[in-house]
Tab-separated table of C-alpha atoms and ligand atoms in Angstrom:
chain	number	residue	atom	x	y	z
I	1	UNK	CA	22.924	11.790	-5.981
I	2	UNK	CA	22.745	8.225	-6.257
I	3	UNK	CA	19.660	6.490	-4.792
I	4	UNK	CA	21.347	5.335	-1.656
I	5	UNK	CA	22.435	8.474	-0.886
I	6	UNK	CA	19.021	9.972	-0.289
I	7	UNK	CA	17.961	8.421	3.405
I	8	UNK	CA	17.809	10.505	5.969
I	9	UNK	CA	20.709	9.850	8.458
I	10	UNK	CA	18.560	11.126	11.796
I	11	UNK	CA	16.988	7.729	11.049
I	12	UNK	CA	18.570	4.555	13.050
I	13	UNK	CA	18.966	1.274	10.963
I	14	UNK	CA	17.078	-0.440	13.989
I	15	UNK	CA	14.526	1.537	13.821
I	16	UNK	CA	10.941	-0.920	13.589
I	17	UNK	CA	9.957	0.727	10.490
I	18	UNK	CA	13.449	1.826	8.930
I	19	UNK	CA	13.000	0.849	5.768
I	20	UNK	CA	8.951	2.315	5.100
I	21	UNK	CA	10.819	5.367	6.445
I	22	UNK	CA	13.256	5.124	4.152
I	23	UNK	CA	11.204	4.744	1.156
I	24	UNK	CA	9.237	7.718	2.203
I	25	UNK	CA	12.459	9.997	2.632
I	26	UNK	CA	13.102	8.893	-0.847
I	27	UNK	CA	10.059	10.243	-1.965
I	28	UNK	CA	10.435	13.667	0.263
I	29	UNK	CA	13.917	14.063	-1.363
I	30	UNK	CA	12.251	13.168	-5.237
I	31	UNK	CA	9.949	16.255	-4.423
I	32	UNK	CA	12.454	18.575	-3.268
I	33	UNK	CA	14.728	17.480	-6.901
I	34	UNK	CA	11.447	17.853	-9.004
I	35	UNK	CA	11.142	14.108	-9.719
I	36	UNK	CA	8.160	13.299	-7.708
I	37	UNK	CA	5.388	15.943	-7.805
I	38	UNK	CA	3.837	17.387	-4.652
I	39	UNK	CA	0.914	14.879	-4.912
I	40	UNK	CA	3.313	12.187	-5.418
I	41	UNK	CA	3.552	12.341	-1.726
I	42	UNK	CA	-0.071	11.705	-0.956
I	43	UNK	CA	0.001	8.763	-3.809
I	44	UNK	CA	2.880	7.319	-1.558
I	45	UNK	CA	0.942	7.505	1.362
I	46	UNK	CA	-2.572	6.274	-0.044
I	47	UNK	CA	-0.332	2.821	-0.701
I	48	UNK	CA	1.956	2.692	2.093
I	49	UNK	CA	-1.726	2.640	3.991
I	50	UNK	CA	-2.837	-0.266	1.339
I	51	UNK	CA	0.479	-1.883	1.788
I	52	UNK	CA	-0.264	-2.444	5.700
I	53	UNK	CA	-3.349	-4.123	5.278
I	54	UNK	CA	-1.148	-6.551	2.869
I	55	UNK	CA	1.191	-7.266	5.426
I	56	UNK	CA	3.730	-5.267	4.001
I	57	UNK	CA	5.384	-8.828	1.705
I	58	UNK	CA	4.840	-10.056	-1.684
I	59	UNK	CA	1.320	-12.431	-1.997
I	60	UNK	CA	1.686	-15.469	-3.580
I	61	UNK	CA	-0.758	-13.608	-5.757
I	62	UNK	CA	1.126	-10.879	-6.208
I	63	UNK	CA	4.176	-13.510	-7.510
I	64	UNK	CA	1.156	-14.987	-9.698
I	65	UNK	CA	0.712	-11.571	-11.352
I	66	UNK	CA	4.430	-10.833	-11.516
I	67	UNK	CA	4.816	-14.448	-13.305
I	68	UNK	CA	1.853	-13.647	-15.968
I	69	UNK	CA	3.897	-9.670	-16.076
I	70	UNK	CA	7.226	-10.873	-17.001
I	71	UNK	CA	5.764	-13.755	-19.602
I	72	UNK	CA	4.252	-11.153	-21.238
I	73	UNK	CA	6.570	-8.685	-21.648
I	74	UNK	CA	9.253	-11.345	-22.946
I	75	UNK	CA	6.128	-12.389	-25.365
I	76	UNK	CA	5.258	-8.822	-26.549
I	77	UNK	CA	6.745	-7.276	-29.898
I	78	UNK	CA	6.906	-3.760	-29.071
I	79	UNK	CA	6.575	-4.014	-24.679
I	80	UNK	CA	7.236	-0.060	-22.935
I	81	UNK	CA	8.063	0.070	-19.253
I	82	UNK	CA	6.472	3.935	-18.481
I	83	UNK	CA	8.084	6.067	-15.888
I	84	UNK	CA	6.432	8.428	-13.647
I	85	UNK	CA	8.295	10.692	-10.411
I	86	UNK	CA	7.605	8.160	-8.217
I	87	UNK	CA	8.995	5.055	-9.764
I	88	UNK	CA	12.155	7.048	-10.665
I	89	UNK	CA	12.630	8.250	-7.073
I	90	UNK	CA	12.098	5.140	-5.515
I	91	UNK	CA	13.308	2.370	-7.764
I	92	UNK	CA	15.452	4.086	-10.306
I	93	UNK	CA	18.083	1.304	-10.152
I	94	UNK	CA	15.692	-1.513	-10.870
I	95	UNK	CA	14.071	0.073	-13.545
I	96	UNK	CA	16.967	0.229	-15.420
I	97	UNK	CA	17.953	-3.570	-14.614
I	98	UNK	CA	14.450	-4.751	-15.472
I	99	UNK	CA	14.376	-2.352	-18.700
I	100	UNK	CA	17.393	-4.416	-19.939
I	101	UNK	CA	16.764	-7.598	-18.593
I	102	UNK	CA	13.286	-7.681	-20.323
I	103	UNK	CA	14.404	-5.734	-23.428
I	104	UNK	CA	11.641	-2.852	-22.413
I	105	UNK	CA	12.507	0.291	-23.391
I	106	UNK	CA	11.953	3.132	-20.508
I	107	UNK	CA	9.528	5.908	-21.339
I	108	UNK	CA	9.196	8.734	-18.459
I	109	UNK	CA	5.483	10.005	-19.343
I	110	UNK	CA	4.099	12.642	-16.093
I	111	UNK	CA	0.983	13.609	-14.944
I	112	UNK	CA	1.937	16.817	-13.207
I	113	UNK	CA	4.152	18.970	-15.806
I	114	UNK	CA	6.566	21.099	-14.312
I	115	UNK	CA	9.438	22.664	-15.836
I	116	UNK	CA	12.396	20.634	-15.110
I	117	UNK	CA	10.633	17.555	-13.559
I	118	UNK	CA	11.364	15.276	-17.367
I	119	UNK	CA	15.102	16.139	-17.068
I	120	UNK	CA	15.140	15.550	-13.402
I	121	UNK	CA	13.755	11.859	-13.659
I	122	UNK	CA	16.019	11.777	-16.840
I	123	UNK	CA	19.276	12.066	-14.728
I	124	UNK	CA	17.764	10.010	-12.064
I	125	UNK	CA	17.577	7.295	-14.410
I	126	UNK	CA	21.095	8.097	-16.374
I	127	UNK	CA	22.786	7.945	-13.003
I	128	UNK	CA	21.272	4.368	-12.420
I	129	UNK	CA	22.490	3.244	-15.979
I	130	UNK	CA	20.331	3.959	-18.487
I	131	UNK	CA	21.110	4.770	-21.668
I	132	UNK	CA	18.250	5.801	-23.616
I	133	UNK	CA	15.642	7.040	-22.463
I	134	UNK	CA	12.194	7.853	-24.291
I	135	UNK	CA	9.888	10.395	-23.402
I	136	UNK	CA	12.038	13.350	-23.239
I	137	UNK	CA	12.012	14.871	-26.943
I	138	UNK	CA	8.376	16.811	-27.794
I	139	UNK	CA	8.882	16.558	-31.496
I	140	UNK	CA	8.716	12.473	-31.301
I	141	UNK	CA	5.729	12.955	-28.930
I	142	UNK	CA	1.930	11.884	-30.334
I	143	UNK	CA	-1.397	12.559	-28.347
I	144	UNK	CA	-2.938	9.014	-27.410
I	145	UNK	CA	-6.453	8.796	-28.534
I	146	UNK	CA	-9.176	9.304	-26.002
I	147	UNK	CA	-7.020	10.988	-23.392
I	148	UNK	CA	-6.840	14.694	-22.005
I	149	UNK	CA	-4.359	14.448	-19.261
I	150	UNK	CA	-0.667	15.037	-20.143
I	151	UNK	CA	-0.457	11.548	-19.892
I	152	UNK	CA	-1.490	11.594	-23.551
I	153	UNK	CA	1.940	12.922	-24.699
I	154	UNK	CA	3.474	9.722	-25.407
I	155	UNK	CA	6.333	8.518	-27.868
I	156	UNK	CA	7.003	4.561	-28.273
I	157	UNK	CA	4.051	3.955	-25.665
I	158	UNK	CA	1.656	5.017	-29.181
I	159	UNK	CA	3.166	1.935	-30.982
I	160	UNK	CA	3.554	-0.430	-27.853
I	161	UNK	CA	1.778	-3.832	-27.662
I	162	UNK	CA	2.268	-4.156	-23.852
I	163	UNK	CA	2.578	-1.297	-21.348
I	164	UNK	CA	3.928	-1.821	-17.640
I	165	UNK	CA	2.204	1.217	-15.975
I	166	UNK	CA	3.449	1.529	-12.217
I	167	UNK	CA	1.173	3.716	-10.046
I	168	UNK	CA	-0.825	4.515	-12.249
I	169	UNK	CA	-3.920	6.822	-12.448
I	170	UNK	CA	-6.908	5.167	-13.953
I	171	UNK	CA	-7.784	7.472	-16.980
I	172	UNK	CA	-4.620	6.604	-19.131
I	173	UNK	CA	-5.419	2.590	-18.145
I	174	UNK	CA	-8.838	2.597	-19.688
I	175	UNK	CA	-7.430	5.055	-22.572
I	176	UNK	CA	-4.781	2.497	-23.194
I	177	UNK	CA	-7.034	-0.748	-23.147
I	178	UNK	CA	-9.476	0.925	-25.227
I	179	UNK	CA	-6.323	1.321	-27.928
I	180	UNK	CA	-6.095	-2.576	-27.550
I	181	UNK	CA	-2.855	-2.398	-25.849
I	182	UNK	CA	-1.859	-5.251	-22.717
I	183	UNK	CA	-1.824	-3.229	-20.012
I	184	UNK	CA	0.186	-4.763	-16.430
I	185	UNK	CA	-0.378	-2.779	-13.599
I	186	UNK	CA	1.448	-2.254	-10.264
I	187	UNK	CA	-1.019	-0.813	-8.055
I	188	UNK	CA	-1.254	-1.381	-4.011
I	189	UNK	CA	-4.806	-0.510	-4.174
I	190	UNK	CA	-6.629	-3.560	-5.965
I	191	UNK	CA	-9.840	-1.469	-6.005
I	192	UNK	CA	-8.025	1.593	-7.856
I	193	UNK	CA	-9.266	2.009	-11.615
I	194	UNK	CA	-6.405	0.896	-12.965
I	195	UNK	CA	-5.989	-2.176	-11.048
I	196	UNK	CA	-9.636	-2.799	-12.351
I	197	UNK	CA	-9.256	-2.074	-16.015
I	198	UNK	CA	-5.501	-3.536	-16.064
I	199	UNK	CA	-4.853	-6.668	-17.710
I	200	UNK	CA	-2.334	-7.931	-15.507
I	201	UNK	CA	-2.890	-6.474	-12.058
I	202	UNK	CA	0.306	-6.585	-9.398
I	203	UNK	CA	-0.962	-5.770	-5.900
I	204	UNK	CA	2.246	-5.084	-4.263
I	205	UNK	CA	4.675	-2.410	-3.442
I	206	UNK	CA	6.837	-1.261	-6.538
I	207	UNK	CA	9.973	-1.214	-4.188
I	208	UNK	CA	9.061	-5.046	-3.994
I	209	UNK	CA	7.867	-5.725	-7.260
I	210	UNK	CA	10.577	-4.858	-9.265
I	211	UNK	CA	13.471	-6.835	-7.891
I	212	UNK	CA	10.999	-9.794	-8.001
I	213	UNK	CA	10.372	-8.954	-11.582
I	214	UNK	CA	13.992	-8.698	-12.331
I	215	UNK	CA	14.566	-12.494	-10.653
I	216	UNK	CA	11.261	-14.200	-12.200
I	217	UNK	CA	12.541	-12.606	-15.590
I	218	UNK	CA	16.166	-14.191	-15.128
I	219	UNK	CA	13.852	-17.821	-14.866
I	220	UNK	CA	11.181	-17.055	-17.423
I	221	UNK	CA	13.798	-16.222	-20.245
I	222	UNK	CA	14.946	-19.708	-20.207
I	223	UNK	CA	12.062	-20.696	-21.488
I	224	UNK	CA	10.125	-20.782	-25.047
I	225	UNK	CA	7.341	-19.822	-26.807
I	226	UNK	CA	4.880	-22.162	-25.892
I	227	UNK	CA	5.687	-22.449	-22.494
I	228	UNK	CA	5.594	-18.629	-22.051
I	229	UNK	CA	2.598	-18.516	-23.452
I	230	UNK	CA	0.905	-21.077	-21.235
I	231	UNK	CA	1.610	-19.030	-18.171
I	232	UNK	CA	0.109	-16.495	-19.420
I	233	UNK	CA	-2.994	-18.740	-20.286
I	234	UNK	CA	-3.048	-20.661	-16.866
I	235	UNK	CA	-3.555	-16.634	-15.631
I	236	UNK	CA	-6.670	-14.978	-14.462
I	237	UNK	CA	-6.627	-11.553	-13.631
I	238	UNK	CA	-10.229	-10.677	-12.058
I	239	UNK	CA	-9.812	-14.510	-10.055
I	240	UNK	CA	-6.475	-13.078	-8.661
I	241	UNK	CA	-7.822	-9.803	-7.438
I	242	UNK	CA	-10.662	-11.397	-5.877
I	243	UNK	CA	-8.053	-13.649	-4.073
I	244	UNK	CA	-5.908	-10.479	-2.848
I	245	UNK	CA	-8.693	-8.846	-1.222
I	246	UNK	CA	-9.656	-11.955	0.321
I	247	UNK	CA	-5.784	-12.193	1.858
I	248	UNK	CA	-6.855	-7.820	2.727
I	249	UNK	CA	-9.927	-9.145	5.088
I	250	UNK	CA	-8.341	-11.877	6.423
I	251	UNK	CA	-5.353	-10.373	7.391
I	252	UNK	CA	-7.336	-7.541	9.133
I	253	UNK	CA	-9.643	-10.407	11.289
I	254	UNK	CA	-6.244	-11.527	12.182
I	255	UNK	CA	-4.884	-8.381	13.086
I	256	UNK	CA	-8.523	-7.598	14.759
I	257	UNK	CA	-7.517	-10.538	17.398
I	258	UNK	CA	-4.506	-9.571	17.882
I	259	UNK	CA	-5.099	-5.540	18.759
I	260	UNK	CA	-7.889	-6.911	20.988
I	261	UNK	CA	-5.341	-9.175	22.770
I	262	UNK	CA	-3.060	-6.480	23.115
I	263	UNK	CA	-5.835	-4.521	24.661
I	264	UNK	CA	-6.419	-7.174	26.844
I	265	UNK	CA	-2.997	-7.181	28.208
I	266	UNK	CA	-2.685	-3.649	29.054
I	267	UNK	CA	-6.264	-3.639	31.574
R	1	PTJ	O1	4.909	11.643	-11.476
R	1	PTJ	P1	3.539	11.896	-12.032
R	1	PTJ	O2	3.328	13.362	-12.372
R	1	PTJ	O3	3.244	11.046	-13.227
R	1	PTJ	O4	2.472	11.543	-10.915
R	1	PTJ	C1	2.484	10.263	-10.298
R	1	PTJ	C2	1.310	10.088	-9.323
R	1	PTJ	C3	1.531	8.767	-8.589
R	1	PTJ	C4	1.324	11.252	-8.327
R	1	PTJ	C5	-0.007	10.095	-10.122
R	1	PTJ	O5	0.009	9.068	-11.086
R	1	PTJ	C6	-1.199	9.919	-9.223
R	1	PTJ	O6	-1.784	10.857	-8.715
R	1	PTJ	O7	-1.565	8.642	-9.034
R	1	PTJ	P2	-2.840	8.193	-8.143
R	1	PTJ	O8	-4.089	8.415	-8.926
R	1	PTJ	O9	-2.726	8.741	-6.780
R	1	PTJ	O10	-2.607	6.629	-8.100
R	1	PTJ	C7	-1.437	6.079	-7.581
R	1	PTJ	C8	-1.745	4.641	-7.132
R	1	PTJ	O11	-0.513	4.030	-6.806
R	1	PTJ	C9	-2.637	4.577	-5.885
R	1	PTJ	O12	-3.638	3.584	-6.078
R	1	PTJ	C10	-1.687	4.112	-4.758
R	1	PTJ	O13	-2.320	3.265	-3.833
R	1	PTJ	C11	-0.633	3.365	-5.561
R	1	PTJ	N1	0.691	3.383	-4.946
R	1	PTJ	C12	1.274	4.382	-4.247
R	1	PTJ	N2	2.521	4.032	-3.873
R	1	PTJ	C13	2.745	2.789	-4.370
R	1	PTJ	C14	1.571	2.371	-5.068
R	1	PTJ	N3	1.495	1.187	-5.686
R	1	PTJ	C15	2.584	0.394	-5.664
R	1	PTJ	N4	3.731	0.723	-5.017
R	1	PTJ	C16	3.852	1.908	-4.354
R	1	PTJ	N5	4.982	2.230	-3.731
C-alpha cells in the first residue's frame, strides 16, 4: 500500500476538514498494519488538539525553527533522522526525500515493541524509496546511556552528533542531551518535555514540517559554512517558544471574539 492509498473513500474531498481526516485515517490504517501503536492514536489526537489552537499553518516561528533544523543538520558530521509508527504512517514519503536531501540517514527506533511493528515501518519506508534503513538489525543495536525505555536500543543514533526526533516522548530527549548530542524536535505541544529539553524546537504538524524542511533544505544547501553557521547563531530556541505560545493565546482571544459573535448571531 502506498501512502495515498490509505484514505478512507466514505470521506468527500469537500469535506471542511478533509484533509485532518485524512491524516487521522492514515494513522487508523498504520495501527491496523502494526506501524503505529495503539497509543499512537491518542499521541495523534493530543496534537491534532495542539494543532487547532495553532491555527492549523506553519508559524513564522515554526519556519524560524525549521531554518535553524535544516542548517544544522547540513552542519552536523554524523546527523540521524529517527523514525517512530507515526512518522512512517503519516509522512513516509517525505522522510525518505528529506533523508536524502539532507544526507540523514533514517533510523526507525519504537517505543511500543511489538512483533512485526520494525518490519512493518521498514516496508512502509522501502515502498516510499528508501534504501537503507537503520534500526532494524539487533546485533548492531547499543543501549544509550541513561535510558530504560526501548528507546535505548539504538544503532547510528549512539554515534550521531545531531538527532531529528519527531513526536517524541521526553525521556529519550533529556537522555540524548545529557549524551551531548543536538537534539531538533518536532513537537505540536511546545510545553511537552521534549519541546523543553530540545535544542531546536519545531512547533508544527510533522505532515507540515517535513515538506517545508525538504524546500528550506533545497535553499540552505546553496550556501557555506559560515553562512550556515550564522543561522544557526542568529537562533534562539527558549525566545522562539516563548513567541509560539504567545501566537497559542492570541489566537484563542481571537477565536474567543469570534465564538462569542457567532453566539450572538444565533439569539
Ligand atoms: O511508534 P512508537 O512506538 O515509537 O510510539 C510513538 C508515540 C508517538 C506513540 C510515542 O512516542 C508517544 O507516546 O509519544 P507522546 O509522549 O504521546 O508524545 C508525542 C508528542 O507528539 C505529543 O506532544 C503530541 O502533541 C505530538 N504530536 C502528535 N501528533 C503530532 C505531534 N507533533 C507533531 N506533528 C504531529 N502530527
Amino acid at each position: 500500500m502506498t501512502s495515498n492509498e490509505n484514505q478512507d473513500p466514505t470521506v468527500p474531498k469537500t469535506h471542511p476538514r478533509y484533509e485532518s481526516l485524512k491524516y487521522r485515517h492514515k494513522i487508523i490504517e498504520g495501527m491496523k498494519n502494526l506501524v503505529v501503536a495503539e497509543a499512537g492514536l491518542i499521541a495523534h489526537g493530543r496534537g491534532e488538539c495542539f494543532d487547532y489552537i495553532l491555527g492549523e499553518k506553519t508559524t513564522q516561528y515554526a519556519k524560524k525553527a525549521i531554518g535553524a533544523a535544516v542548517a544544522a543538520i547540513l552542519l552536523a558530521e554524523k546527523p540521524v533522522i529517527s523514525v517512530n509508527g507515526n512518522v512512517a504512517a503519516l509522512v513516509p514519503d517525505g522522510l525518505v526525500s528529506l533523508s536524502k536531501i539532507l544526507i540523514a540517514p533514517l533510523e526507525i527506533n519504537l517505543f511500543y515493541q511489538k512483533e512485526g511493528r520494525i518490519e512493518a515501518i521498514k516496508d512502509i519506508l522501502l515502498k516510499a524509496g528508501a534504501t537503507i534503513i537503520h534500526g532494524i538489525n539487533v546485533s548492531k543495536m547499543v543501549d544509550l546511556e541513561g535510558l530504560e525505555s526501548n528507546r535505548r536500543k539504538v544503532e547510528l543514533i549512539a554515534d550521531a552528533d545531531v538527532v531529528l526526533v519527531p513526536l517524541e516522548d521526553g525521556d529519550r530527549t533529556e537522555a540524548l542531551k545529557k549524551l551531548n548530542k543536538t537534539v531538533i524536535a518536532v513537537d505540536l505541544n511546545p510545553l511537552s518535555r521534549t519541546a523543553l529539553w530540545a535544542d531546536i524546537t519545531i512547533v508544527d504538524n510533522i505532515v507540515r514540517t517535513v515538506p517545508e524542511m525538504i524546500k528550506i533544505a533545497n535553499e540552505l544547501k546553496k550556501l557555506n559554512i559560515t553562512q550556515l553557521k550564522q543561522i544557526l547563531q542568529k537562533f534562539n530556541n527558549k525566545l522562539n517558544i516563548q513567541n509560539t505560545l504567545n501566537l497559542i493565546v492570541e489566537y484563542i482571544e481571537r477565536q474567543k471574539e469570534k465564538a462569542f459573535e457567532i453566539v450572538k448571531f444565533r439569539l
